[in-house]
C-alpha positions as a printed NumPy array, in Angstrom:
array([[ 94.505,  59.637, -22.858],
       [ 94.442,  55.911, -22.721],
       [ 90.772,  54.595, -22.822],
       [ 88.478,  57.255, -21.973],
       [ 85.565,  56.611, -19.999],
       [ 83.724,  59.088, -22.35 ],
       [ 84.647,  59.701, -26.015],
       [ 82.911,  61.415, -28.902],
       [ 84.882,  61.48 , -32.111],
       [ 83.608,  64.076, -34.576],
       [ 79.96 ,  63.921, -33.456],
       [ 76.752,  66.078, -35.386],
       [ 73.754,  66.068, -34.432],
       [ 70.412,  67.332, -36.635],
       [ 66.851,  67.328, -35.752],
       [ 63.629,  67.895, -37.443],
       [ 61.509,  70.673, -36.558],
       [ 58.974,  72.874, -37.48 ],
       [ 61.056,  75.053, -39.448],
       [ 62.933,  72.097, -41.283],
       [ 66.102,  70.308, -40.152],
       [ 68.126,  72.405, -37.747],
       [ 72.226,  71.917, -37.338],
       [ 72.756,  71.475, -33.722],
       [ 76.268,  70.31 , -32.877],
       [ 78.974,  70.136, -35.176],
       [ 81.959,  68.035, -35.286],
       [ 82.353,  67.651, -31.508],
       [ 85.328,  65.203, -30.726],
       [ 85.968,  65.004, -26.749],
       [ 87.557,  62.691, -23.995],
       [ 86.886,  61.989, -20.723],
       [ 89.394,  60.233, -18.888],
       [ 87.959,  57.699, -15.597],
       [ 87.679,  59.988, -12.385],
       [ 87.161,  63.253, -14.305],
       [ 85.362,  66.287, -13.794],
       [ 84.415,  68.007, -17.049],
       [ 82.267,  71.238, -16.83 ],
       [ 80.715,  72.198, -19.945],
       [ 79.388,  75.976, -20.401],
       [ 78.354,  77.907, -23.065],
       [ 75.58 ,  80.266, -23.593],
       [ 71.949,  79.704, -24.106],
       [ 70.891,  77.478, -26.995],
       [ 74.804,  76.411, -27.835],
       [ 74.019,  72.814, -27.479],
       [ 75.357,  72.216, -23.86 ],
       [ 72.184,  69.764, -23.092],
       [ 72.047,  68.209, -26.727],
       [ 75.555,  67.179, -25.972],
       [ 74.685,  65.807, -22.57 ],
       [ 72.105,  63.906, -24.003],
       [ 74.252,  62.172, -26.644],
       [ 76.519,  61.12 , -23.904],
       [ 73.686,  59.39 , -21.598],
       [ 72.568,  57.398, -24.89 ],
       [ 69.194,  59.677, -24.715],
       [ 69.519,  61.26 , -27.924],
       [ 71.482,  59.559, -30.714],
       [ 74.15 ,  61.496, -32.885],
       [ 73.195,  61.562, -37.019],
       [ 77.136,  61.543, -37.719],
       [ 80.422,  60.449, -35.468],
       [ 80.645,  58.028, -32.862],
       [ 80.189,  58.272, -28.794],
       [ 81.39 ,  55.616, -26.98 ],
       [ 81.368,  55.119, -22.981],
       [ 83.01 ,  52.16 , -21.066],
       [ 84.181,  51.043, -24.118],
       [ 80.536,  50.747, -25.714],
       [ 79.669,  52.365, -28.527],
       [ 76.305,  53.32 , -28.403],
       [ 75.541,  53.228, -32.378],
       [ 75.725,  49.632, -32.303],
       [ 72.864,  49.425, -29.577],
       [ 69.233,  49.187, -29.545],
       [ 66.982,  51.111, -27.32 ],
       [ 66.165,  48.567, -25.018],
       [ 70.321,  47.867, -24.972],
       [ 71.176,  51.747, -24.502],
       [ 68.487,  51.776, -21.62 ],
       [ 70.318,  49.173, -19.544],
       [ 73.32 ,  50.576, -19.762],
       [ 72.153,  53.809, -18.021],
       [ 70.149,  51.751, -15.515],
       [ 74.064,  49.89 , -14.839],
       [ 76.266,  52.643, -15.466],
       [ 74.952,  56.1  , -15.501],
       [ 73.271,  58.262, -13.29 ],
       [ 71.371,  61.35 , -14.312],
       [ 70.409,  64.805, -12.757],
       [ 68.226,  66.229, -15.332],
       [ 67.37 ,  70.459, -14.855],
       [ 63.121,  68.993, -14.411],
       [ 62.767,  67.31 , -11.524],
       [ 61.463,  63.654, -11.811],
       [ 59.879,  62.868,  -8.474],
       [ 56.859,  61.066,  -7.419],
       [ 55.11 ,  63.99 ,  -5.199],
       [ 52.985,  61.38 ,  -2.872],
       [ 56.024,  59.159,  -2.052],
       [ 58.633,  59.574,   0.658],
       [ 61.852,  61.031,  -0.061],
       [ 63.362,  57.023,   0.914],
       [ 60.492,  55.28 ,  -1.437],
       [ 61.497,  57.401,  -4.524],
       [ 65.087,  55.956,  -4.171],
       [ 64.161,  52.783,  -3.315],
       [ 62.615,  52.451,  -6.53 ],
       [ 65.955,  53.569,  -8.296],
       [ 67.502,  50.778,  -6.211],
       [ 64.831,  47.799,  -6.505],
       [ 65.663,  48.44 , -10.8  ],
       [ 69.428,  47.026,  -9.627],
       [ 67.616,  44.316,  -6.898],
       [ 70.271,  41.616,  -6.58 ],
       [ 73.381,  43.581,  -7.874],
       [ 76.459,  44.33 ,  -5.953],
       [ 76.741,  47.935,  -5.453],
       [ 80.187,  49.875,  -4.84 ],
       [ 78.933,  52.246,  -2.503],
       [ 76.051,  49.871,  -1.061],
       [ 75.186,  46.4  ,   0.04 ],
       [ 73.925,  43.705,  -2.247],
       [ 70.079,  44.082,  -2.462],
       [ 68.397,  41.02 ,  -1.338],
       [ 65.568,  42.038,   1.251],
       [ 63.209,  44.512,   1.378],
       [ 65.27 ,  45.555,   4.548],
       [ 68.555,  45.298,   2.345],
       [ 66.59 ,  47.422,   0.077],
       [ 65.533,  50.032,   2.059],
       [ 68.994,  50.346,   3.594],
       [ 70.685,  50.757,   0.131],
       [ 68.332,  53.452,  -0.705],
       [ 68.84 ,  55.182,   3.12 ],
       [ 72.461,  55.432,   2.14 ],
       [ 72.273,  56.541,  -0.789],
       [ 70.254,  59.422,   0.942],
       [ 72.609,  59.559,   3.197],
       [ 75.774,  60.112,   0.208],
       [ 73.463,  63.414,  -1.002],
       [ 72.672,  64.222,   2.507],
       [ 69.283,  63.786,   3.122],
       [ 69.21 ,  61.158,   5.353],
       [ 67.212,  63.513,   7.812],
       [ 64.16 ,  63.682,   5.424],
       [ 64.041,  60.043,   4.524],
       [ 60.821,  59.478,   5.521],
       [ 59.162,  63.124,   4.302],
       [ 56.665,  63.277,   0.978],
       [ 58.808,  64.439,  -1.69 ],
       [ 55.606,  67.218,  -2.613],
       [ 57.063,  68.546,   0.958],
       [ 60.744,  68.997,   0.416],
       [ 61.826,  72.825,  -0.62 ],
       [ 63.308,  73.168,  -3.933],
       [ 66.783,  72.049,  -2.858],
       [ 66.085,  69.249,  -0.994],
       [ 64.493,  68.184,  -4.338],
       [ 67.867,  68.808,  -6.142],
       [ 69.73 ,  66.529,  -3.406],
       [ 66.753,  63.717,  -3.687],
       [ 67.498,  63.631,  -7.681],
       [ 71.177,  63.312,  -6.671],
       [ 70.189,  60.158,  -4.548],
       [ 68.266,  58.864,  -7.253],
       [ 71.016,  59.072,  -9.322],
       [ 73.494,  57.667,  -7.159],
       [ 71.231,  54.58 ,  -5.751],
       [ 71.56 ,  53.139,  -9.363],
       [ 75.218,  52.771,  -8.715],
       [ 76.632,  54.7  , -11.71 ],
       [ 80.084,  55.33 , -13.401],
       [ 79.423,  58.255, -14.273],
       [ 77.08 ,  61.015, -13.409],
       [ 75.648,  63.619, -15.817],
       [ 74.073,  66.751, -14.367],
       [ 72.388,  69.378, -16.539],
       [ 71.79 ,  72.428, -14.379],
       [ 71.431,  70.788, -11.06 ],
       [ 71.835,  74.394,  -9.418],
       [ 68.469,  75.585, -11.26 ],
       [ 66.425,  77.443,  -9.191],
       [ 68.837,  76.535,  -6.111],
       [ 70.683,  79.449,  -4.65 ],
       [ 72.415,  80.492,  -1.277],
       [ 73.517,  77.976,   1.31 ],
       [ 71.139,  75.223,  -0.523],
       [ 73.656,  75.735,  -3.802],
       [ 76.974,  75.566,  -1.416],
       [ 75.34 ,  72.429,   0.441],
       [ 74.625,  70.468,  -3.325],
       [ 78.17 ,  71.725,  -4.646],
       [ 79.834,  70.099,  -1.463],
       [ 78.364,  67.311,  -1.733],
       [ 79.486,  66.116,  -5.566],
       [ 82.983,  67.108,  -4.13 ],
       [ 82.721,  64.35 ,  -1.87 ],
       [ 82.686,  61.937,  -5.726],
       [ 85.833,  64.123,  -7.225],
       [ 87.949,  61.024,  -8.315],
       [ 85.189,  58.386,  -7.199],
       [ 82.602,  59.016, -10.655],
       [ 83.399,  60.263, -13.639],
       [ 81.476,  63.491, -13.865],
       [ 80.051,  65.823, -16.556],
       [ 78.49 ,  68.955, -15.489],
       [ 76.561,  71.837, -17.495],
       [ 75.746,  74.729, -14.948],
       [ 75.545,  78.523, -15.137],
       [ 76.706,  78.917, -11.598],
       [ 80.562,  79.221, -12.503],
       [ 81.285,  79.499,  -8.893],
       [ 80.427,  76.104,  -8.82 ],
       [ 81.58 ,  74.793, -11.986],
       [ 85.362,  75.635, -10.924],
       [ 84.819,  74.244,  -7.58 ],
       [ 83.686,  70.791,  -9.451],
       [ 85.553,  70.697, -12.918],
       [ 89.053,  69.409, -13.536],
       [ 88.412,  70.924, -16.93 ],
       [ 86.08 ,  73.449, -18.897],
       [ 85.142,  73.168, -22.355],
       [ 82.991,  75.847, -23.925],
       [ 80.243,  75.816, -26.841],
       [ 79.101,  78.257, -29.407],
       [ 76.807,  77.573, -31.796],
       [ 77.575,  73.742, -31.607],
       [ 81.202,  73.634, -31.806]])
């Protein structure tokens, strides 16, 4: 594979905790290759999320290296690693991170003002407030929530939750797109209508998805890799 836009060579990671330092992943060396799908499964407690974390700079490995578009996130500060999610990354976490009084179309357009005056692949350059609000309506549009744009986000049902966190994600214009769970809680024709919908990026984003559903991971994933215990 000839530069990876994901790639963790021989990565551990150890936290402190109540009971001491606990072992969580162990020697993980993995590639992700521009336009890919990865699933990652694995029961409960295996790591899946720790390993997610490591790759969206939220959670720094004690011993390897990950690297993504060629950075490698050891060398960066905080403030560094947080820009380059903000520019490259876009996150669907399994907790939902709304703001309940806002509109569906204010809670992205706050994802879009952080890129104000960027040039987005999938949306215009953001240089009004109209500009703005018209990124973040497409982006609503790309999950398929267009319809709800202008509903509080304390009023959407569960799903349309799930598909407002994937609008988030994508208004920041990402690279790649992490998703931990996304299907949580989200069943029936709500599940089908999410899964559908991060078809549509199959080639477009690099994607990396941890989900119990394995309906859906082989609908999404180009390739599965499995944990135990951190390995």
């Amino acid at each position: 594979m000839i530069d990876p836009v994901l790639s963790l060579k021989d990565v551990h990671l150890a936290l402190d905790g109540n009971a001491g330092r606990v072992e969580i992943l162990h020697g993980i060396s993995l590639d992700v290759a521009k336009g890919a799908s990865i699933g990652l499964i694995g029961p409960s407690g295996s790591g899946k999320s720790s390993l997610l974390m490591l790759m969206g700079g939220l959670e720094r490995a004690t011993g390897g290296s990950v690297t993504a578009l060629g950075e490698d996130f050891g060398a960066m500060n905080e403030d560094a690693l947080a820009r380059f999610r903000r520019d490259h990354m876009g996150v669907v976490f399994q907790s939902f991170h709304l703001i309940p009084t806002m509109t569906a179309l204010e809670n992205v357009a706050l994802a879009v003002q952080a890129r104000k005056g960027s040039s987005f692949r999938f949306f215009a350059p953001v240089a009004t407030e109209a500009a703005l609000n018209d990124a973040a309506m497409r982006a609503l549009a790309e999950a398929g929530l267009d319809d709800r744009a202008h509903v509080l986000a304390r009023s959407l049902s569960h799903g349309e939750h799930r598909r407002l966190e994937l609008a988030i994600a994508l208004a920041t214009d990402p690279k790649v797109l992490l998703l931990d769970e996304p299907l949580a809680g989200v069943g029936g024709e709500d599940a089908d209508a999410f899964v559908d919908r991060l078809r549509r990026f199959k080639g477009r984003l690099t994607m990396v998805l941890i989900e119990h559903d394995m309906d859906a991971v082989f609908k999404l994933a180009d390739r599965v890799s499995v944990l135990v215990y951190g390995q």
